[in-house]
Every structure is written in structure tokens, then in C-alpha cells.
Amino acid sequence: MYDVQKIRKDFPILSRKVYDKPLVYLDNAATTQKPRQVIQALVDYYEGYNANVHRGVHALSQEATERYEEARGKVARFIGAESPDEIIWTRNASESLNLVAYTWAQENIREGDEIVVTPYEHHSNLVPWQKVARDKGASLRILPMREEDNSLDMERVDEFITPRTKLLAVVHMSNGIGIINPVEELARRARAVGATVLIDATQSAPHLPVDVQGLDCDFLTLSGHKMLGPTGIGALYGRREILERMEPFLRGGEMVLEVWYDRATWNDLPMKFEAGTPNIADAIGFGAAIDYLEAVGMENVRDHEIALTAHALEAFKELEEEIDVFGPRDPERRGAIISFHSDIVHPHDLGTFLDRDGIAVRTGHHCTMPLMRELGVIATARASCYLYNTEEEIDALVDSVKRALRYFSDGAG
Amino acid sequence: MYDVQKIRKDFPILSRKVYDKPLVYLDNAATTQKPRQVIQALVDYYEGYNANVHRGVHALSQEATERYEEARGKVARFIGAESPDEIIWTRNASESLNLVAYTWAQENIREGDEIVVTPYEHHSNLVPWQKVARDKGASLRILPMREEDNSLDMERVDEFITPRTKLLAVVHMSNGIGIINPVEELARRARAVGATVLIDATQSAPHLPVDVQGLDCDFLTLSGHKMLGPTGIGALYGRREILERMEPFLRGGEMVLEVWYDRATWNDLPMKFEAGTPNIADAIGFGAAIDYLEAVGMENVRDHEIALTAHALEAFKELEEEIDVFGPRDPERRGAIISFHSDIVHPHDLGTFLDRDGIAVRTGHHCTMPLMRELGVIATARASCYLYNTEEEIDALVDSVKRALRYFSDGAG
Amino acid sequence: MALGNLDEIYRDDVILDHRRNPRNAARLKDADIAADGVNPFCGDEIHLQMRLDDGGRVAEVGFQGEGCSINQATGSMLSEAIKGLTLPQVEALSAKFHEMMQGPEPPDEMLTALGDLGSLSKVRDFPVRIKCALLAWSTLEDGVAAGRG
Amino acid sequence: MALGNLDEIYRDDVILDHRRNPRNAARLKDADIAADGVNPFCGDEIHLQMRLDDGGRVAEVGFQGEGCSINQATGSMLSEAIKGLTLPQVEALSAKFHEMMQGPEPPDEMLTALGDLGSLSKVRDFPVRIKCALLAWSTLEDGVAAGRG
Ligand SMILES: Cc1ncc(COP(=O)(O)O)c(C=O)c1O
Ligand SMILES: Cc1ncc(COP(=O)(O)O)c(C=O)c1O
């Protein structure tokens, strides 16, 4: 049985008050809270065995190295990678994407090639490709969106994924409006034309089971802080054959085998892509976050969030006149992210109102400006849930939104 | 009065035992231990106000943003930068160096230009320039070293820093042998020929007062974990005029102003160089580390370490026959890093012996393979001190080294 | 930091008036100075145009914006306040406004001297919203700096 | 993990013997297979050369190295152990050695079967040093793989 109250007890911050009201944290698409198990993993590291990894003969270094590499193994297993060597530590998903853009893409994209993305891309899965396209004389193609439910128009995919497609770089779950894209199908089509496939799973992997073999992708990105882990640690999955053929990205200590004044040779995977002292503590913390998620079970997380989504969509129906909720109505086709807009009150003013009720939502473009333009708005208010959120919290949100609408339609807006 | 025992009490790990012996941690050039104030700053963040920064209207996000930017201000003040905008957060010093290599250097280094470095460079301040030199048809010049005391031959500097010099990229304190280079003088010479000056202060800033105005440098690098801070956070100082003219490095969320499908504009400094969710917790932890160092006082740290160095050099004199200690004899010209070699026992075997006595030293090339070649060795054993080390610990080291020499010259080696 | 009551910013008569009846909303053609600003964190936009008279004073202003109440009200107030000022005076006013929003608690005389703009000092109690009140001013400063060459 | 006594690796007669009298130390000219390895974490080096006879068996071996006791002793033992083996047999032996060092606690028969190499199982009690014993073997494997083309 999924016991959300028991889960909540693991998160110290959830008992915090904001303006004397209980914190209702619904900003999980931006970053998630951390269970005490993760915080304790950091404390244990710094109090017990902090040392630089890989190069030390002493006991602390040995212990740190073991726990650090163990964490890499956890990430590998969590997404179904064949080997921990296919997991490169990065700072965040943005760095993971830039790594591919600066290496694989610079080496493989040529004039006339096309890079296919969706309208939902986070800036971090768009702006790096803009540079690649400009540097190489390639172009970006944007898959078309259907007006009705803001989902991809799968019937027109063949116009966009063609033999000219060299890279498909698509977001799995949109942080902007919560939609889940049919990435398996897109990957299949891209493979059929010989393209390389990158999946931005930054927003999906925290909330549903993700498996790189099932998705049949070449690259996949993760950010630890979006899945109960510490800030400052992310990962790039890369298929071994591809990583082995790639040039390194950052250069320096750890990633080399031998160095002379005028040249150097590279270390094996995964170190080849990791220059300098890694973020040891947070990698271990990320491992602890994965332990936590696996103990709860990703299927259970997903089921809980589907139920929350259904509850929220139902509750927002009452406000249909005043509020547009973006994305499909079917909770199976989306994450527990409710992104909405009202002409009565600007999202910022709404955000301030909710904040005073202790409710944390995000307002703005969510780093998806092109998507906002497609939706015809400058910004939305976005409530995003995680495994510790409850239906009562959704109710508190909806109640507060209702009062805000009254408050601002009384002329304040 | 400098009370080393009081300082030690702030470091939980120092009361740890290794193989039932008290830990003697002398691997500070690799990474330093953390005071409880830094660990607590991380816990406070995760338990009290963890949220994504900059874009939130809610209370947690506001609090996180304030503390995070406050930490940037602390780093700026610590090294005498004119403004927090001149501090770019990175993962570590290696990333800081690569940032300059991928942006400023790619934009400014041209065919025939020369990049001047020293023989002491850490791989992270050498391998990135090798790529720049190769990409651009430029070349690397290595300042000459004097045999006697392994210091730079300042009399020959003019042969190397010439009008062809475009960049001087030099380490302040060598992590390999502890020598402190006359970087002010080198910077002055480089400025005189119109070169840009980068100082790798990764190893010096933790141990002595460093001031970017006094050094008159354009870039300077730091790594938090080498100065009591968490792993995963470093900084690049860049003079504002230079940073403003530079293209961005990593692209994505946070570093943009406006994004369309086909183009984007950049945010102001420092965000222009920071893509995606930053390492919020560890930046705040880095700030706490700086608070700690400032409370002790960098002059006091330096004095303590000079005393330790003098004590160690004196103690090693006894072993002159069996052991070579690299670098100058004058403690004012070096950090508290004793790097040594003996023909009787390979550094690794020595490291294992010391480890069993609870003494953590590093053995190997210390990511300075070219320097090792200059010294005529493959590896050294290196004991490196910090503000919490004591003369008794040095004595324990020397005692253990003596016993090791006996053990291995009895035929085991 | 004091906890501001929502009414302070959302029921304030002056702010409400500017919000509902934005001044100088028409886009100026033949502007001497034009500037566009965007808040990178939320996407709010400001568009400003100015025409100078022969004495170098602001003769006409145009202001259009997309954004929250604070952003919109500030833009409207600014468009009135800068009329008749020389460019150095515009910059001095902007500095004064920044001081009111981010400096130490502003004295009453300061608020009175700033007229309608003084009402925005209440946004100080909503720290995350301060940047909403500053966007129009930083856009203005960019415009003046660029106009100067 | 058991805590190894230093004497186990530093006073072991077999290890000491190989360390002091390295076998096959001369560099082989006209080698059919040559490989060089370096441990990226410490800089230790291994240089291996092999000559094969007409039956594809290792006829002659050269081993030179710069490094710690474990590294040197392993290289010397390896250079003896692979003589007379076919390349697939060399690979099988390497796999066996890896298993002894990194697999579950090796049974006595395994150690006996491995001869001198069996003495290196004591390095298991010094986990950071295991890689010192593996460098020669991974260098060997690289050489065999490259030699096969
Ligand atoms: C002088 C010097 N430069 C650069 C570095 C690289 O620092 P990091 O590993 O934190 O990137 C080090 C670390 O050993 C160093 O000592
Ligand atoms: C779908 C998606 N991709 C990429 C990112 C970037 O992640 P990070 O900020 O951790 O680099 C995010 C974060 O908002 C995201 O939601």
C-alpha cells in the first residue's frame, strides 16, 4: 500500500511553515525536495570518508571511490544501461545536453543535416542545437503540435523525420505542460532513417519507469535534483559504442591516460568525459535518491501521480470558464504537472497570492519560451507534484486559485 | 592566538580512526576536510529552504536565491573581485579552465600565437591549451625550471614571454611540489607584451591571501573542495570587460534572455555563463567555507602552514641520504606540501605502509606528469597540510616514513 | 522583512488606476530613443519610445508592455514621470527609484517627492516582485545609454 | 574485508623473488605482439613483447616495467606463466587471474593451479593495490586483441 503520509515523514522540509501556513510544495518540476536518507548520505560522506577518488592509496580514498562508483552503478541500473561505463556524471541535464552538442554533434552533424526537436523542448534541449546548426550549416526542424490538446501531430511526423534527419533530440515529459511524448515511436521512426536518438528524460525519469533499452536511444539525460537527489549532479547516458568513438569534452586531470607537454592520451570510459575532481558527495547522494525511489517503486510513484493528476484535472474543471489548463485530459498521457492560464490574473500576481497561502507554484515561461508562444501566452502558472503530494494539497491549491480569481476579478488585476 | 586544537574540533572526520589508529590526514592538496559549519549549511539548505533559484515567486525560492547570490558575493570579496558578476560558478577548477579554453581562447588565439605555461601545471591547466593550440595553429611555450631547487628560471623569462605571447596561464602554487611561483612578476611581464593573464589559484587561494587586483590577472580559478567547501563547486573569476565580450559556453535555461526556435539572446553576467539549475546547495556551502576561512584569517592560515613546513623540512633533513624532497628549502617560497621520493621504496608501497599507520598521503604523479618527467621520477609521495594539521602529525609522518625505509631496505622493496 | 498584505499592492488606488488606465499607451512613431526589455525569468516585456524636444527634454513617451500588475503600473507611471526631463535628469530619477526599491527604508519625503511612483515602495514587502518594478527602469536606462551613443 | 598484514605481500618469498629477480626482463626484438600499458592514476608503466612459434604459441616474452612491487612482481610472473600458451589460452589465464583478484574468495585449488601467480591473491586484502596487479594483464589483453587485428 502506498502510504503517502509515511513518505512525507522522510522529508524534513515538508513540516516547515511558510507565513505560518503549512508549506504546500508544488514546484517539483523545478526541483524536488530531499528525503533525510539523501541528506544523511551527504553528512555521512563529509563526516566519515571524504577524500578525493581514484588516485589515493589510503583508506578514505578507497572508501570514497567505492561508494562513488557504486552510485554510478545505481544510475546505470535505474535506467537499464548495460554498464556503469555508459553513465557520465555532469552537473545537471543542461550540461549533459551540451556535452553531446560539443562532442558528438560537432563531430557528426554536417551541412544540410537536420536536427528534429519538438515544440516542448526546454531551452537546454534547444539552444545547444541552435549553435550546432549554425556552426555546421545544418537546420532545426520542429515537429508540429495539434491545437486541440497541445499534443504532437503524429500523422505528420514523416514530413519531419526524413533521411536528412541526423539527430532526433526530444523531451520525454514536458516540464512546461506535462505532456508525455510518444518517444518510443519517435525513436523507432528516427532509427528507421538512420538518425541518432537523444531523449531528454530529465522530467520523466523522476516520475515513471524509464529504460534505455526499451526506448532504444543513444543518449539520455538526467538531473539528480529533479529526482530527490542533491543539486549539482546530473548524468548523461550514452551507448558505449558511441561514447567510445567520441572525442572528450572537458580536458584535464582524471580524463587522461598519459600527458606530455604537447599531447595527451585519454582514459577509458567513463573517465574520459570527466575532468577534474568530480562531485563525489552529490554523486553518492544521487545514489541514495535512487535507492529511495526504488524502494518506493517507480510504478507506484507513477500510479500515485496519475491519481493526483486525475484529481486535479477534475477539480480544475469547475474553473473551466476562467482558466485554461494546457495539455491532454487523459492522466495516462501526462505527468502530474498542471500548467494553466487565466485572463483574469497574470500568473505572477497569482503566484504571489498562492505564496501567501503557503502554496509554492512556479509562474513564468518555465524555460520553454517557444512553447509559450505556441500556446499564445507569455507565461503560465504551473503546479507540479511528486510522490509526497496529496489530494488535500491539490484541494488547497484549487481553493486558493478560486479565491485569487475572486480577489483579482474584484478589480485588483 | 591560533588554536589548532580548537579548529580541529570543528572537523568531525578528524576524530575518525583508520585501522584503529587516529586519522592523520595529509592529503589536503587533493581535497580538504569540511568543518561542521559547512556540513550544517548543506543540511540547513535541504531541510529548510531547498528550491530552484531565480525564477520562483514563492518564499522558498526567494530565500534560496538570496543565500545563493550571497555566496557568490563572498567569493568575490574573498579574492578582491570588483563585483559578484565577475564570479562564474563551475563544478571545479578544471571546468573553470575549460570554460576559458572553449570561449575566450577559441575566439582570441590565432595562428602563430603562443600560450605560455610552466612545468608545474596541473593537467587541467595544460591539456585544454593543447587543444586550443592544435585547433588554432598556436603553440605552447614552457617556462624553464632551474635544476637546483626546481624553481622557475626567472632570468630566462624574456625568451618565453614575448610579443607573440597571447596568453599566460600559470599555476600559483604547485600541487605537485608545493612551490609558489612569482605570479605577480610573471603577470607584469605578460601585461607588458599585451598578453592576457590567467592564474590557476586552485592550490594557493585555500592557503594564502589571494587578490585579483594585486595579481592584476584577467582570469583566476578556484575549486571549493580544496578550501573546506563541498565537492562539485568551483569558480572562475573573469574581469568584467572580458567576460562581457565573450560568447557563452554552456547553453540552455538560465543563461538566456529570450529564445525563439532558431535563435536566442543572452542573459547578463554572471548568468550568461551558467546554464541550467546551478549547484545551489554547494555554492551556499562554499560560502560557508569562506566564512570559516575569513574567521580564522588567511594570514593566520599562511603563518601556521609556514611553521608546519619549516618543521617538516627540518625533520626530513635527517633522511637526506635516503629521500629527495622537491622544491625550495625556504618555507616562504612554498606551500605546506612535501613531495618526496626515495629509491629504496616505490611511492605506492610507501603509501600503503603509511596508510596502515593511519596516515593519508597521496602517491603518484599528482596530475602533473610532465613535471614528474622534469624531476626524473614517475611518481612521488606527497604529504600536504592544512589549517588543522599539527607538528605532531608531521612527526608521526616522519616516524612512519623512517620505519618504512627500514622495512623496505630490509629487502622487501 | 515585514510581511506585506496583498491589499497594499493590489488595492492601492494609485497602482490600480495606472494598471487600469495605462498612460501613454500608444506606440510612438519617429522616436528618438526606443528600447525593449524582457525579464529573463518570467518573460514579461516592456517597450518604450521617447521623442526629445530641441532642448533635449523628453517631449513624448510611448509605453507598451505585457506582464504582471506591478510591471504594467510601473511602466505607466514612468511614462508620465519622465516627461519634461533631460536625459541626465531621467537617469537621476531612475537612480532615485532604484534607491527607493532597494536601498534602506525610504523616508516619507522621498515617497512624496516621487509622486505616484512613491506608491510602488509597498512592493518592497514582496521582495521577489521588486524586479517586476525595475524592468521598465532598466529598459529605460539601456535606451538612454544607447541613445547617447 | 580482512585487514592484510603488510608482511603478506612484502615478505612473501615468491613475490620477493620475482621482484628482485624479474624474469624475461630483456626487451624482445622482432616481437609478434607488443603492448604498453600505463596506470592513469599513478603513472606506473608496463611494456610487454611476445614472439609466437609456428603453432601460434607464445615462444618468447619480454617484460619491462616501472612501478611498485606488485606491478613489477606481477609482470615477471606473467612473463613466465604465458610461455607455451596459445593466445586463447593466454586470454583464459587472464580471465582466471582477474577472477582470483576480484571474484569471490578463491579456493585453494585455484591458487595452487595458478602457481606463482597464486601468491598475488594476498593483494586482495589491500583493495587499492589490486589495480597494480591487473595492469600487466590488461596490457597483455590489449596486445592480444590488437595482435589478432
Ligand atoms: C594547481 C591545481 N590546478 C587545478 C586543479 C584541478 O582542480 P579540480 O580537480 O578541482 O578541477 C588542481 C587539483 O588538484 C590543482 O592542484
Ligand atoms: C525537460 C527538461 N529538460 C532539461 C531541463 C534542465 O535541467 P537542469 O536545469 O537540471 O539542467 C529541465 C529542467 O527544468 C527540464 O524540465
mmCIF file with all atom_site columns, N, CA and C and ligand atoms in Angstrom, chain A residues 276-277, chain B residues 29 92-94 122 124 171 173 175 200 202-203 223 225-226, ligand 1:
data_model
loop_
_atom_site.group_PDB
_atom_site.id
_atom_site.type_symbol
_atom_site.label_atom_id
_atom_site.label_alt_id
_atom_site.label_comp_id
_atom_site.label_asym_id
_atom_site.label_entity_id
_atom_site.label_seq_id
_atom_site.pdbx_PDB_ins_code
_atom_site.Cartn_x
_atom_site.Cartn_y
_atom_site.Cartn_z
_atom_site.occupancy
_atom_site.B_iso_or_equiv
_atom_site.pdbx_formal_charge
_atom_site.auth_seq_id
_atom_site.auth_comp_id
_atom_site.auth_asym_id
_atom_site.auth_atom_id
_atom_site.pdbx_PDB_model_num
ATOM   1  N N  . GLY A 1 276 ? 38.839 16.580 -13.865 1.00 0.00 ? 276 GLY A N  1
ATOM   2  C CA . GLY A 1 276 ? 38.966 17.196 -12.549 1.00 0.00 ? 276 GLY A CA 1
ATOM   3  C C  . GLY A 1 276 ? 38.242 16.417 -11.467 1.00 0.00 ? 276 GLY A C  1
ATOM   4  N N  . THR A 1 277 ? 38.324 16.955 -10.262 1.00 0.00 ? 277 THR A N  1
ATOM   5  C CA . THR A 1 277 ? 37.688 16.305 -9.128  1.00 0.00 ? 277 THR A CA 1
ATOM   6  C C  . THR A 1 277 ? 36.182 16.288 -9.324  1.00 0.00 ? 277 THR A C  1
ATOM   7  N N  . ALA B 1 29  ? 46.105 18.589 -0.532  1.00 0.00 ? 29  ALA B N  1
ATOM   8  C CA . ALA B 1 29  ? 46.237 19.136 -1.883  1.00 0.00 ? 29  ALA B CA 1
ATOM   9  C C  . ALA B 1 29  ? 45.271 18.436 -2.827  1.00 0.00 ? 29  ALA B C  1
ATOM   10 N N  . ASN B 1 92  ? 34.339 22.735 -10.799 1.00 0.00 ? 92  ASN B N  1
ATOM   11 C CA . ASN B 1 92  ? 35.671 22.627 -10.197 1.00 0.00 ? 92  ASN B CA 1
ATOM   12 C C  . ASN B 1 92  ? 36.617 23.502 -11.011 1.00 0.00 ? 92  ASN B C  1
ATOM   13 N N  . ALA B 1 93  ? 37.852 23.565 -10.583 1.00 0.00 ? 93  ALA B N  1
ATOM   14 C CA . ALA B 1 93  ? 38.816 24.399 -11.300 1.00 0.00 ? 93  ALA B CA 1
ATOM   15 C C  . ALA B 1 93  ? 38.994 23.910 -12.735 1.00 0.00 ? 93  ALA B C  1
ATOM   16 N N  . SER B 1 94  ? 38.912 22.613 -12.934 1.00 0.00 ? 94  SER B N  1
ATOM   17 C CA . SER B 1 94  ? 39.086 22.079 -14.289 1.00 0.00 ? 94  SER B CA 1
ATOM   18 C C  . SER B 1 94  ? 38.033 22.646 -15.228 1.00 0.00 ? 94  SER B C  1
ATOM   19 N N  . HIS B 1 122 ? 49.175 21.631 -13.476 1.00 0.00 ? 122 HIS B N  1
ATOM   20 C CA . HIS B 1 122 ? 48.258 20.509 -13.325 1.00 0.00 ? 122 HIS B CA 1
ATOM   21 C C  . HIS B 1 122 ? 47.717 20.183 -14.730 1.00 0.00 ? 122 HIS B C  1
ATOM   22 N N  . SER B 1 124 ? 44.997 19.910 -15.779 1.00 0.00 ? 124 SER B N  1
ATOM   23 C CA . SER B 1 124 ? 43.821 20.720 -16.110 1.00 0.00 ? 124 SER B CA 1
ATOM   24 C C  . SER B 1 124 ? 44.194 22.105 -16.631 1.00 0.00 ? 124 SER B C  1
ATOM   25 N N  . VAL B 1 171 ? 50.240 28.385 -12.911 1.00 0.00 ? 171 VAL B N  1
ATOM   26 C CA . VAL B 1 171 ? 49.794 27.945 -11.599 1.00 0.00 ? 171 VAL B CA 1
ATOM   27 C C  . VAL B 1 171 ? 50.488 28.798 -10.531 1.00 0.00 ? 171 VAL B C  1
ATOM   28 N N  . MET B 1 173 ? 50.398 28.146 -6.872  1.00 0.00 ? 173 MET B N  1
ATOM   29 C CA . MET B 1 173 ? 51.113 27.191 -6.020  1.00 0.00 ? 173 MET B CA 1
ATOM   30 C C  . MET B 1 173 ? 51.012 25.812 -6.663  1.00 0.00 ? 173 MET B C  1
ATOM   31 N N  . ASN B 1 175 ? 50.611 22.046 -7.013  1.00 0.00 ? 175 ASN B N  1
ATOM   32 C CA . ASN B 1 175 ? 50.120 20.929 -6.203  1.00 0.00 ? 175 ASN B CA 1
ATOM   33 C C  . ASN B 1 175 ? 51.108 19.773 -6.231  1.00 0.00 ? 175 ASN B C  1
ATOM   34 N N  . ASP B 1 200 ? 46.055 30.053 -12.170 1.00 0.00 ? 200 ASP B N  1
ATOM   35 C CA . ASP B 1 200 ? 45.444 28.890 -11.547 1.00 0.00 ? 200 ASP B CA 1
ATOM   36 C C  . ASP B 1 200 ? 45.741 28.974 -10.051 1.00 0.00 ? 200 ASP B C  1
ATOM   37 N N  . THR B 1 202 ? 43.970 27.473 -7.765  1.00 0.00 ? 202 THR B N  1
ATOM   38 C CA . THR B 1 202 ? 43.267 26.362 -7.132  1.00 0.00 ? 202 THR B CA 1
ATOM   39 C C  . THR B 1 202 ? 43.960 25.903 -5.857  1.00 0.00 ? 202 THR B C  1
ATOM   40 N N  . GLN B 1 203 ? 45.289 25.917 -5.908  1.00 0.00 ? 203 GLN B N  1
ATOM   41 C CA . GLN B 1 203 ? 46.042 25.388 -4.773  1.00 0.00 ? 203 GLN B CA 1
ATOM   42 C C  . GLN B 1 203 ? 46.523 26.499 -3.848  1.00 0.00 ? 203 GLN B C  1
ATOM   43 N N  . SER B 1 223 ? 38.665 26.027 -6.699  1.00 0.00 ? 223 SER B N  1
ATOM   44 C CA . SER B 1 223 ? 37.866 24.814 -6.500  1.00 0.00 ? 223 SER B CA 1
ATOM   45 C C  . SER B 1 223 ? 37.431 24.789 -5.035  1.00 0.00 ? 223 SER B C  1
ATOM   46 N N  . HIS B 1 225 ? 36.214 22.479 -3.113  1.00 0.00 ? 225 HIS B N  1
ATOM   47 C CA . HIS B 1 225 ? 36.563 21.320 -2.277  1.00 0.00 ? 225 HIS B CA 1
ATOM   48 C C  . HIS B 1 225 ? 38.002 21.387 -1.772  1.00 0.00 ? 225 HIS B C  1
ATOM   49 N N  . LYS B 1 226 ? 38.823 22.244 -2.371  1.00 0.00 ? 226 LYS B N  1
ATOM   50 C CA . LYS B 1 226 ? 40.203 22.374 -1.893  1.00 0.00 ? 226 LYS B CA 1
ATOM   51 C C  . LYS B 1 226 ? 40.334 23.460 -0.836  1.00 0.00 ? 226 LYS B C  1
HETATM 52 C C1 . LIG E 2 .   ? 47.017 23.577 -9.122  1.00 0.00 ? 1   LIG E C1 1
HETATM 53 C C2 . LIG E 2 .   ? 45.778 22.856 -9.474  1.00 0.00 ? 1   LIG E C2 1
HETATM 54 N N1 . LIG E 2 .   ? 45.081 23.221 -10.543 1.00 0.00 ? 1   LIG E N1 1
HETATM 55 C C3 . LIG E 2 .   ? 43.934 22.611 -10.913 1.00 0.00 ? 1   LIG E C3 1
HETATM 56 C C4 . LIG E 2 .   ? 43.444 21.552 -10.206 1.00 0.00 ? 1   LIG E C4 1
HETATM 57 C C5 . LIG E 2 .   ? 42.182 20.905 -10.629 1.00 0.00 ? 1   LIG E C5 1
HETATM 58 O O1 . LIG E 2 .   ? 41.206 21.065 -9.644  1.00 0.00 ? 1   LIG E O1 1
HETATM 59 P P1 . LIG E 2 .   ? 39.880 20.213 -9.710  1.00 0.00 ? 1   LIG E P1 1
HETATM 60 O O2 . LIG E 2 .   ? 40.251 18.777 -9.645  1.00 0.00 ? 1   LIG E O2 1
HETATM 61 O O3 . LIG E 2 .   ? 39.102 20.632 -8.522  1.00 0.00 ? 1   LIG E O3 1
HETATM 62 O O4 . LIG E 2 .   ? 39.225 20.556 -11.006 1.00 0.00 ? 1   LIG E O4 1
HETATM 63 C C6 . LIG E 2 .   ? 44.142 21.125 -9.062  1.00 0.00 ? 1   LIG E C6 1
HETATM 64 C C7 . LIG E 2 .   ? 43.671 19.962 -8.284  1.00 0.00 ? 1   LIG E C7 1
HETATM 65 O O5 . LIG E 2 .   ? 44.432 19.080 -7.962  1.00 0.00 ? 1   LIG E O5 1
HETATM 66 C C8 . LIG E 2 .   ? 45.318 21.799 -8.684  1.00 0.00 ? 1   LIG E C8 1
HETATM 67 O O6 . LIG E 2 .   ? 46.001 21.442 -7.594  1.00 0.00 ? 1   LIG E O6 1
#
